[in-house]
mmCIF file of C-alpha atoms and ligand atoms in Angstrom:
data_model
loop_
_atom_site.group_PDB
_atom_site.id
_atom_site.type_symbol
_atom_site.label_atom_id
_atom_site.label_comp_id
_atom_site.label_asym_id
_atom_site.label_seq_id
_atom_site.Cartn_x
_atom_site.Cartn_y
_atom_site.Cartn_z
ATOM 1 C CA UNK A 1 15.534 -23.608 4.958
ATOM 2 C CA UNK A 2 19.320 -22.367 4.576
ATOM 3 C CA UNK A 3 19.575 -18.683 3.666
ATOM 4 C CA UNK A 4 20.786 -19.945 -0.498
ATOM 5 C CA UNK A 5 17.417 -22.014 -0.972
ATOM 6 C CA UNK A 6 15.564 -18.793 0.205
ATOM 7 C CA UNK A 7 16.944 -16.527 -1.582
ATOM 8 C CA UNK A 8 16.859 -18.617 -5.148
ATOM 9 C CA UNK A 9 13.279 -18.919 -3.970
ATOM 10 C CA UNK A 10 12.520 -15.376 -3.333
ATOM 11 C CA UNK A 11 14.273 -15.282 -7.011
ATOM 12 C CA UNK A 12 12.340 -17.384 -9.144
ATOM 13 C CA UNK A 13 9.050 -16.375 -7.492
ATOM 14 C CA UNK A 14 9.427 -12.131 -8.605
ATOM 15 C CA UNK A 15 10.530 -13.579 -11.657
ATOM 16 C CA UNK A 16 7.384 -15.551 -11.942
ATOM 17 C CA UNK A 17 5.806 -12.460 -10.648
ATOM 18 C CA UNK A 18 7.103 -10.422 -13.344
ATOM 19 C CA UNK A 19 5.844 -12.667 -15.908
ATOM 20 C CA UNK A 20 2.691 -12.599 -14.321
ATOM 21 C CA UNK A 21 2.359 -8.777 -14.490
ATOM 22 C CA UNK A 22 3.593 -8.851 -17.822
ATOM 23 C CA UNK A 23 0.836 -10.877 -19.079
ATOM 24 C CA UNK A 24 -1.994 -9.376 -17.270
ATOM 25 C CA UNK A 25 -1.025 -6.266 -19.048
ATOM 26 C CA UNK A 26 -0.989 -7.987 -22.329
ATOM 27 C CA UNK A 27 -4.274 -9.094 -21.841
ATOM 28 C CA UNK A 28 -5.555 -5.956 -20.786
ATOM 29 C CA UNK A 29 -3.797 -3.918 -23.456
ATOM 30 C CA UNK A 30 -1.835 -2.451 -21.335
ATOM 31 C CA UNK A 31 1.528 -1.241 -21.035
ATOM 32 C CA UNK A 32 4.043 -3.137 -17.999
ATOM 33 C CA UNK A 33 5.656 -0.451 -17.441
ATOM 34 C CA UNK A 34 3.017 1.264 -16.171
ATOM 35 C CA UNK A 35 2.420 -1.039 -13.417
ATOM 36 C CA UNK A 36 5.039 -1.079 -10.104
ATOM 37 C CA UNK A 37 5.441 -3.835 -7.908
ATOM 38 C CA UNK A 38 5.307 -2.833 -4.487
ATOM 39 C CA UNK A 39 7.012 -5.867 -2.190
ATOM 40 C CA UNK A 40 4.575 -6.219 0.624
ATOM 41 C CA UNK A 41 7.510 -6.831 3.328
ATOM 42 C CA UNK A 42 5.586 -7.202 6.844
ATOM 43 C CA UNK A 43 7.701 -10.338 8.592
ATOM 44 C CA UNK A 44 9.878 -10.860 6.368
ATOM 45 C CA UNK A 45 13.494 -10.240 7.738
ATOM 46 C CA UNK A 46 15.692 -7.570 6.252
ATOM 47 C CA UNK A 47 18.138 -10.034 4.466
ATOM 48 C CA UNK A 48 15.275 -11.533 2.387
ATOM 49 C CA UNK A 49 14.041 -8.479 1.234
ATOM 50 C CA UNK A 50 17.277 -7.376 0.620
ATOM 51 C CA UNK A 51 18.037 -10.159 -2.043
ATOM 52 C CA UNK A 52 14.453 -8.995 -3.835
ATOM 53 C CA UNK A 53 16.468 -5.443 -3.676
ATOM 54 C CA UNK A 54 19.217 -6.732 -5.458
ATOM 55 C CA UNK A 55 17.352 -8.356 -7.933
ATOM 56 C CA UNK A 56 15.767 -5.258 -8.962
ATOM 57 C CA UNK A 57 12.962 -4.399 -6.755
ATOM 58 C CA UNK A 58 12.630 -0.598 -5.753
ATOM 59 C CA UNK A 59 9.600 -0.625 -4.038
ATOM 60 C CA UNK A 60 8.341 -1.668 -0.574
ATOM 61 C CA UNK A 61 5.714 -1.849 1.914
ATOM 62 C CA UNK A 62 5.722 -2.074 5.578
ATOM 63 C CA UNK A 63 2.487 -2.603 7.694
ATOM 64 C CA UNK A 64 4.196 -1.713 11.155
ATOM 65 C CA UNK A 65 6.256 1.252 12.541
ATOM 66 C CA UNK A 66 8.317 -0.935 14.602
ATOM 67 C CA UNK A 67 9.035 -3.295 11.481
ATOM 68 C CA UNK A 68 10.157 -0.067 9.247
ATOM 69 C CA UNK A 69 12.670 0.566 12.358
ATOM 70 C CA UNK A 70 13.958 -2.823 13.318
ATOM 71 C CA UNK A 71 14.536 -2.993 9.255
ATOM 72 C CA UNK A 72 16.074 -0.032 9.067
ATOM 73 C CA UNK A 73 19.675 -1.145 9.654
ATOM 74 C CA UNK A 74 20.103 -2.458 6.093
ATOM 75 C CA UNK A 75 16.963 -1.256 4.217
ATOM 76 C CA UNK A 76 17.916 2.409 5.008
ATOM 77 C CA UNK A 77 21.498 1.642 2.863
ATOM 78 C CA UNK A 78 19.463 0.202 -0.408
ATOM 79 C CA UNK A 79 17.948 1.736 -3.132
ATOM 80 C CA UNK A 80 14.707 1.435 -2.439
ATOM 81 C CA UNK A 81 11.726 3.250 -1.602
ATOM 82 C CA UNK A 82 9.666 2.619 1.541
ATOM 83 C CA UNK A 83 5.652 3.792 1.750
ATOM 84 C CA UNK A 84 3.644 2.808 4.871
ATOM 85 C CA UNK A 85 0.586 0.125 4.018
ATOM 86 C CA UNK A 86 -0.654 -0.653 7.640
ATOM 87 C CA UNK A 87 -3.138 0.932 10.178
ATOM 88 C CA UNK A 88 -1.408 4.384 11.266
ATOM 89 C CA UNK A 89 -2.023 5.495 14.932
ATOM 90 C CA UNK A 90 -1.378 9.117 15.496
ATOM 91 C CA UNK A 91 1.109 8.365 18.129
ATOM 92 C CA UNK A 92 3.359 6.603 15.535
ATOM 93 C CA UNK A 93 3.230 9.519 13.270
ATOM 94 C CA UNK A 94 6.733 10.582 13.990
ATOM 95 C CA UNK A 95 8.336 7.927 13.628
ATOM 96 C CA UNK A 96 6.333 6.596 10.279
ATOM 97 C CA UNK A 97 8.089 9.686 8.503
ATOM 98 C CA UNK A 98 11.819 9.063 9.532
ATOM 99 C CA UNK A 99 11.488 5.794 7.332
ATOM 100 C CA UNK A 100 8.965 6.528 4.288
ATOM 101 C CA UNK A 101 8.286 8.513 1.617
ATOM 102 C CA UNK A 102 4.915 7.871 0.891
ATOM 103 C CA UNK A 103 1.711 6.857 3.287
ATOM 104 C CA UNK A 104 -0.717 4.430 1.618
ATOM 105 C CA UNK A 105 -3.040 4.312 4.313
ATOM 106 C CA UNK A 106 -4.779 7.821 5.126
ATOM 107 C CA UNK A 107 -7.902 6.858 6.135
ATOM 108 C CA UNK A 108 -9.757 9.932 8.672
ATOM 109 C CA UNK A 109 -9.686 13.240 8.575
ATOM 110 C CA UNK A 110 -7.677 13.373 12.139
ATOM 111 C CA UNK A 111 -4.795 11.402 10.964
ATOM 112 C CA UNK A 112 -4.326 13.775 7.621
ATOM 113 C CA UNK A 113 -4.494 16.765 10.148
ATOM 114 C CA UNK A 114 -2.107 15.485 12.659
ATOM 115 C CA UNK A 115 0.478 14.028 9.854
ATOM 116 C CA UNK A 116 0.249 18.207 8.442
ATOM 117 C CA UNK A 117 0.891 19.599 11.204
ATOM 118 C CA UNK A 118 4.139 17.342 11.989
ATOM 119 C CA UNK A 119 5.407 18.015 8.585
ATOM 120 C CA UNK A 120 4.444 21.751 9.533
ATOM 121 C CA UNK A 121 6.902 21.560 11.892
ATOM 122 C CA UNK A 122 9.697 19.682 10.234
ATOM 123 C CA UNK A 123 9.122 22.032 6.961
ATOM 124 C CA UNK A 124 8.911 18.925 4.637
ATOM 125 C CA UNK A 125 5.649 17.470 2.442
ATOM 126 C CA UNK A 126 4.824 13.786 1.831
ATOM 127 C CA UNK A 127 2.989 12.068 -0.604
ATOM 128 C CA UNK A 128 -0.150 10.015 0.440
ATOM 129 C CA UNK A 129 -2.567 7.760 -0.612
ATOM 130 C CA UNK A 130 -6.027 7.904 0.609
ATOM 131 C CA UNK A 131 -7.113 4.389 1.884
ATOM 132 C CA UNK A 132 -11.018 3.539 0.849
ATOM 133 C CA UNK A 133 -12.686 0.449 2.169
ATOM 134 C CA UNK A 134 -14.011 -0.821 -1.123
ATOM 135 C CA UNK A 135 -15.253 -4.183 0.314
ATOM 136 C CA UNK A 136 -17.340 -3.070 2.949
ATOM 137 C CA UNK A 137 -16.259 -5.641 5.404
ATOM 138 C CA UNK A 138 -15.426 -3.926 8.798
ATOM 139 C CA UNK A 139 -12.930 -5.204 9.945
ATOM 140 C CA UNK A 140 -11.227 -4.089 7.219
ATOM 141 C CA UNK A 141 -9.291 -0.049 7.468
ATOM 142 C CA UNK A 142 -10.152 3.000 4.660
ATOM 143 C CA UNK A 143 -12.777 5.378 4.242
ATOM 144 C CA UNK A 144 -15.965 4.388 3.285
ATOM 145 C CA UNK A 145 -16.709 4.630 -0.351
ATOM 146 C CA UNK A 146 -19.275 7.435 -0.401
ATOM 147 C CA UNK A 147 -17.124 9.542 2.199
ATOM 148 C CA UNK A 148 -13.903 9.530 -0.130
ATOM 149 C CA UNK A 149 -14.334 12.382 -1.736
ATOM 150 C CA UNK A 150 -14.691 14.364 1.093
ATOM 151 C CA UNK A 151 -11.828 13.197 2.379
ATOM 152 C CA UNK A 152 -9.533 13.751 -0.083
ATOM 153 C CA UNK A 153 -10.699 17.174 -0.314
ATOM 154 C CA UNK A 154 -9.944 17.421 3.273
ATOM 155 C CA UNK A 155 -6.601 15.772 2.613
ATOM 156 C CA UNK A 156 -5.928 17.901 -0.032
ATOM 157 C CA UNK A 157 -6.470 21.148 1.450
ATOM 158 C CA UNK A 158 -3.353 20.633 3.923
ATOM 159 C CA UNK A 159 -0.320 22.205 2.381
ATOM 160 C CA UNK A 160 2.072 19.586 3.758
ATOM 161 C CA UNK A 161 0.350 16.260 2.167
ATOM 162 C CA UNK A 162 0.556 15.541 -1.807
ATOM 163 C CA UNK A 163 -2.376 13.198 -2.657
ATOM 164 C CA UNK A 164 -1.050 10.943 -5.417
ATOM 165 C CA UNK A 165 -3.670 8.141 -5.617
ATOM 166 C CA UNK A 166 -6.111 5.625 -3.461
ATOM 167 C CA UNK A 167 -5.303 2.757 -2.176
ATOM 168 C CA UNK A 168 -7.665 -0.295 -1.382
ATOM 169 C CA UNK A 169 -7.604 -4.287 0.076
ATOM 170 C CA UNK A 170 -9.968 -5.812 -2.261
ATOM 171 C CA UNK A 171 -12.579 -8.413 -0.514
ATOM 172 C CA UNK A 172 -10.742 -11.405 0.146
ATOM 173 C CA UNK A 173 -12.102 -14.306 -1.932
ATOM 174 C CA UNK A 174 -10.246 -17.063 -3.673
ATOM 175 C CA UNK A 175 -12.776 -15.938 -6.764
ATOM 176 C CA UNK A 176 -11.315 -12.759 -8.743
ATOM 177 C CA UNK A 177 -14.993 -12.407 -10.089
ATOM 178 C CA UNK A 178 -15.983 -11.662 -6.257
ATOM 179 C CA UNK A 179 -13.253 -9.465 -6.020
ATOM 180 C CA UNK A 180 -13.487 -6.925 -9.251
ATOM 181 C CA UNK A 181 -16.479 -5.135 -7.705
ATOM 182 C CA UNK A 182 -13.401 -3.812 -5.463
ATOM 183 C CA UNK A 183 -11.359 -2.746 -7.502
ATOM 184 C CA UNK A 184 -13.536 -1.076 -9.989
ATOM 185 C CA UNK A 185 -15.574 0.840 -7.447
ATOM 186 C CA UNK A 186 -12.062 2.551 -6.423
ATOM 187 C CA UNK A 187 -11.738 3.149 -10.547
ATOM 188 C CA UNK A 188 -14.526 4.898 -10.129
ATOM 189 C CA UNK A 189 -13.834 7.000 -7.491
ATOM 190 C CA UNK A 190 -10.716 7.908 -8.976
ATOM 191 C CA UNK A 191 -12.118 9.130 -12.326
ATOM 192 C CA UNK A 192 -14.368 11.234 -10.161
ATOM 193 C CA UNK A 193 -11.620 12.736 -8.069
ATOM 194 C CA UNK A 194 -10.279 13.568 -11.419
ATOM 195 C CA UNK A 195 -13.388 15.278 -12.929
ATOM 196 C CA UNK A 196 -13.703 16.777 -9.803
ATOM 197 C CA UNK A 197 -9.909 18.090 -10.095
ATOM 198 C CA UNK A 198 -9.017 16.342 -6.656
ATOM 199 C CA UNK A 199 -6.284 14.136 -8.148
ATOM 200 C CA UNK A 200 -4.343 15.249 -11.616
ATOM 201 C CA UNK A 201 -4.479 12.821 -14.253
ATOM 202 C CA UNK A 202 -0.535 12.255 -13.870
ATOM 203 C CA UNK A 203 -0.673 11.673 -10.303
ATOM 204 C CA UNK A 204 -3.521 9.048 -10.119
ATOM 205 C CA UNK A 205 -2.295 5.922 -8.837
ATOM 206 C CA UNK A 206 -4.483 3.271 -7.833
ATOM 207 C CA UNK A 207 -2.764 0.979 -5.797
ATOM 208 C CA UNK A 208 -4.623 -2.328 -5.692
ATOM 209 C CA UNK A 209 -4.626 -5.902 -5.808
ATOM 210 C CA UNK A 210 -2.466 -8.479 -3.845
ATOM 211 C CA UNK A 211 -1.095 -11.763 -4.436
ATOM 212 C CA UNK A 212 -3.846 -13.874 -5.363
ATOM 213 C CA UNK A 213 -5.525 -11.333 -7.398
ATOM 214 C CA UNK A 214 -3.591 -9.294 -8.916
ATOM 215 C CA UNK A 215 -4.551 -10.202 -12.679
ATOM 216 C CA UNK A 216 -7.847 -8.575 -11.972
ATOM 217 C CA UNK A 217 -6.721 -5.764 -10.277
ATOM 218 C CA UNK A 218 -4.152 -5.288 -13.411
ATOM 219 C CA UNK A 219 -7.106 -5.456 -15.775
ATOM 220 C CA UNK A 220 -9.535 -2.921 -13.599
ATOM 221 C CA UNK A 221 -6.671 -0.388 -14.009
ATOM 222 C CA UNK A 222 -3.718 -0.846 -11.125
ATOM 223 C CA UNK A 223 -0.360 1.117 -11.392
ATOM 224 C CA UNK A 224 0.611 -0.248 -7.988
ATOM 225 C CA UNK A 225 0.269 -3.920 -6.752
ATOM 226 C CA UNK A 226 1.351 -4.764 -3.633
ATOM 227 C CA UNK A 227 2.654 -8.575 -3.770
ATOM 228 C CA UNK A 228 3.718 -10.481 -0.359
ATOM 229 C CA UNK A 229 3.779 -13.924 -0.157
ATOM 230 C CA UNK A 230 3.950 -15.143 -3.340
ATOM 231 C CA UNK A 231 7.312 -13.752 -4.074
ATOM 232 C CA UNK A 232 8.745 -14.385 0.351
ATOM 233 C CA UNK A 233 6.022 -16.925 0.977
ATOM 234 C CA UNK A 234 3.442 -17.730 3.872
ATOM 235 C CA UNK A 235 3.427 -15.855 6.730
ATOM 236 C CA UNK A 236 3.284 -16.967 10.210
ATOM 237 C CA UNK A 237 0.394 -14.218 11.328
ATOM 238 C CA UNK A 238 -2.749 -14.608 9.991
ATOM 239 C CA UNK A 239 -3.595 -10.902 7.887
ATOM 240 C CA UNK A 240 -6.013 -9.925 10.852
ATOM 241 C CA UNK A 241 -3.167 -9.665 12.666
ATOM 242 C CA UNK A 242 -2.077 -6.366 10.589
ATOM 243 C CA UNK A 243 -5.529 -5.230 9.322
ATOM 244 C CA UNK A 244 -7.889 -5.127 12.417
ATOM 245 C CA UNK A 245 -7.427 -3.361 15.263
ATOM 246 C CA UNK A 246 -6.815 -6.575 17.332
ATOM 247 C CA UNK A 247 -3.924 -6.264 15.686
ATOM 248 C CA UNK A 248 -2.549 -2.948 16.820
HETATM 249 C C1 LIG B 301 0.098 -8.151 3.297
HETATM 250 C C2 LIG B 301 -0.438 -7.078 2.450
HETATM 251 C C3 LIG B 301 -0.387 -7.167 1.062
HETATM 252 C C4 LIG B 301 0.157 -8.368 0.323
HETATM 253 O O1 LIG B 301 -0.653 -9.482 0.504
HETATM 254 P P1 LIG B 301 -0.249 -10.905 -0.118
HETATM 255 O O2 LIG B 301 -1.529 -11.632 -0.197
HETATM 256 O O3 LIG B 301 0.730 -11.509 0.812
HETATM 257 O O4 LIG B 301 0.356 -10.646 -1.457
HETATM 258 C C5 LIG B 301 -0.877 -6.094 0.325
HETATM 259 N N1 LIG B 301 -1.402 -5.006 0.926
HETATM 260 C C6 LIG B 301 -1.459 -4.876 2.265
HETATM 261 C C7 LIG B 301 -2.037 -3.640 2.850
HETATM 262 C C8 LIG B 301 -0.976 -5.902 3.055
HETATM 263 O O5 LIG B 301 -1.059 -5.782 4.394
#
């Protein structure tokens, strides 16, 4: 496809996206606004995402270190915000923080220490998300459900890291109805980490639900959904390829 077809498709489809979000809040009696779109970016090249850019979007997610730097050429010049979404290995964690401002994915203890004592060293904070696996499928990444808490008040108690939210891959099933179970359990966990004073009320994000079910997601309470191919289309990799650690 010739670079004007793809971008007037990566056009309609946030539009479409948009509308989609729109409605889901409607339903839900919510309010659009408070719901961001997070462009789930992983293989898509740095033009494409770039016409999404200009067309409004603000927010992006990268699964891979190495994508965030080959990227960084033109993404680095827009106005956008980057937050990492992928499996983090320690090793990377120095490079992960030249490109983002937020980390979705904080998922052990020994990554939230190591990422603190980096940011120790280069006397700057970042905001993070911790990562829960709400499915219970292993080969998917986060902290299991009934160890959350204790991780975010692990997270929490380093001085460098700003715990903003939680962050889940529902179970993947074509039926939403299969799915909600997902998302509410990480509801749930995040009106405990409020009771509990672990998150403040105004710094709560739950940041859930993907392409192909992001209506229910919407309805169980997201205020981030991270979209990917329906707005730049199928990807070559199958997901494994970014959420197992065959893929690393
Ligand atoms: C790829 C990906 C998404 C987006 O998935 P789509 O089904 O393409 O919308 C969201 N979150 C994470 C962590 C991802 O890796």
């Amino acid at each position: 496809m010739d670079i004007a077809a793809q971008s007037a498709d990566i056009l309609a489809n946030l539009h479409l996206i948009r509308q989609r979000i729109a409605a889901a809040a409607a339903k839900a009696g919510r309010s659009a606004t408070d719901i961001q779109l997070l462009l789930a970016t992983k293989t898509v090249a740095a033009e494409n995402i770039k016409v999404a850019a200009d067309a409004g979007a603000t927010l992006l997610g990268e699964n891979k270190v190495q994508e965030l730097k080959e990227k960084d050429y033109l993404l680095g010049t827009l106005p956008v915000q980057r937050h990492f979404i992928g499996h983090l290995q320690t090793n990377k964690i120095k490079d992960v923080l030249k490109y983002v401002t937020c980390i979705q994915s904080v998922d052990r203890q020994e990554l939230a220490e190591k990422l603190d004592s980096r940011l120790q060293y280069e006397k700057r904070t970042m905001d993070v998300f911790v990562q829960v696996n709400t499915s219970f499928e292993e080969s998917k990444f986060g902290v299991h459900p009934d160890e959350a808490i204790r991780l975010l008040e692990q997270v929490k108690s380093y001085g460098t890291l700003q715990v903003k939210g939680l962050m889940t891959i529902g179970l993947f099933d074509a039926d939403p109805e299969k799915v909600r179970p997902s998302f509410r359990l990480l509801r749930e966990i995040r009106d405990t980490a409020i009771q509990q004073k672990l998150l403040s009320p105004d710094a709560a994000h739950l940041s859930m639900g993907m392409s192909g079910d992001l209506e229910t997601a919407i309805e169980e309470g997201a205020t981030i959904i991270r979209v990917g191919t329906a707005v730049f289309g199928k990807r070559q990799y199958p997901d494994s390829y970014y959420w197992n650690e065959q893929g690393q």
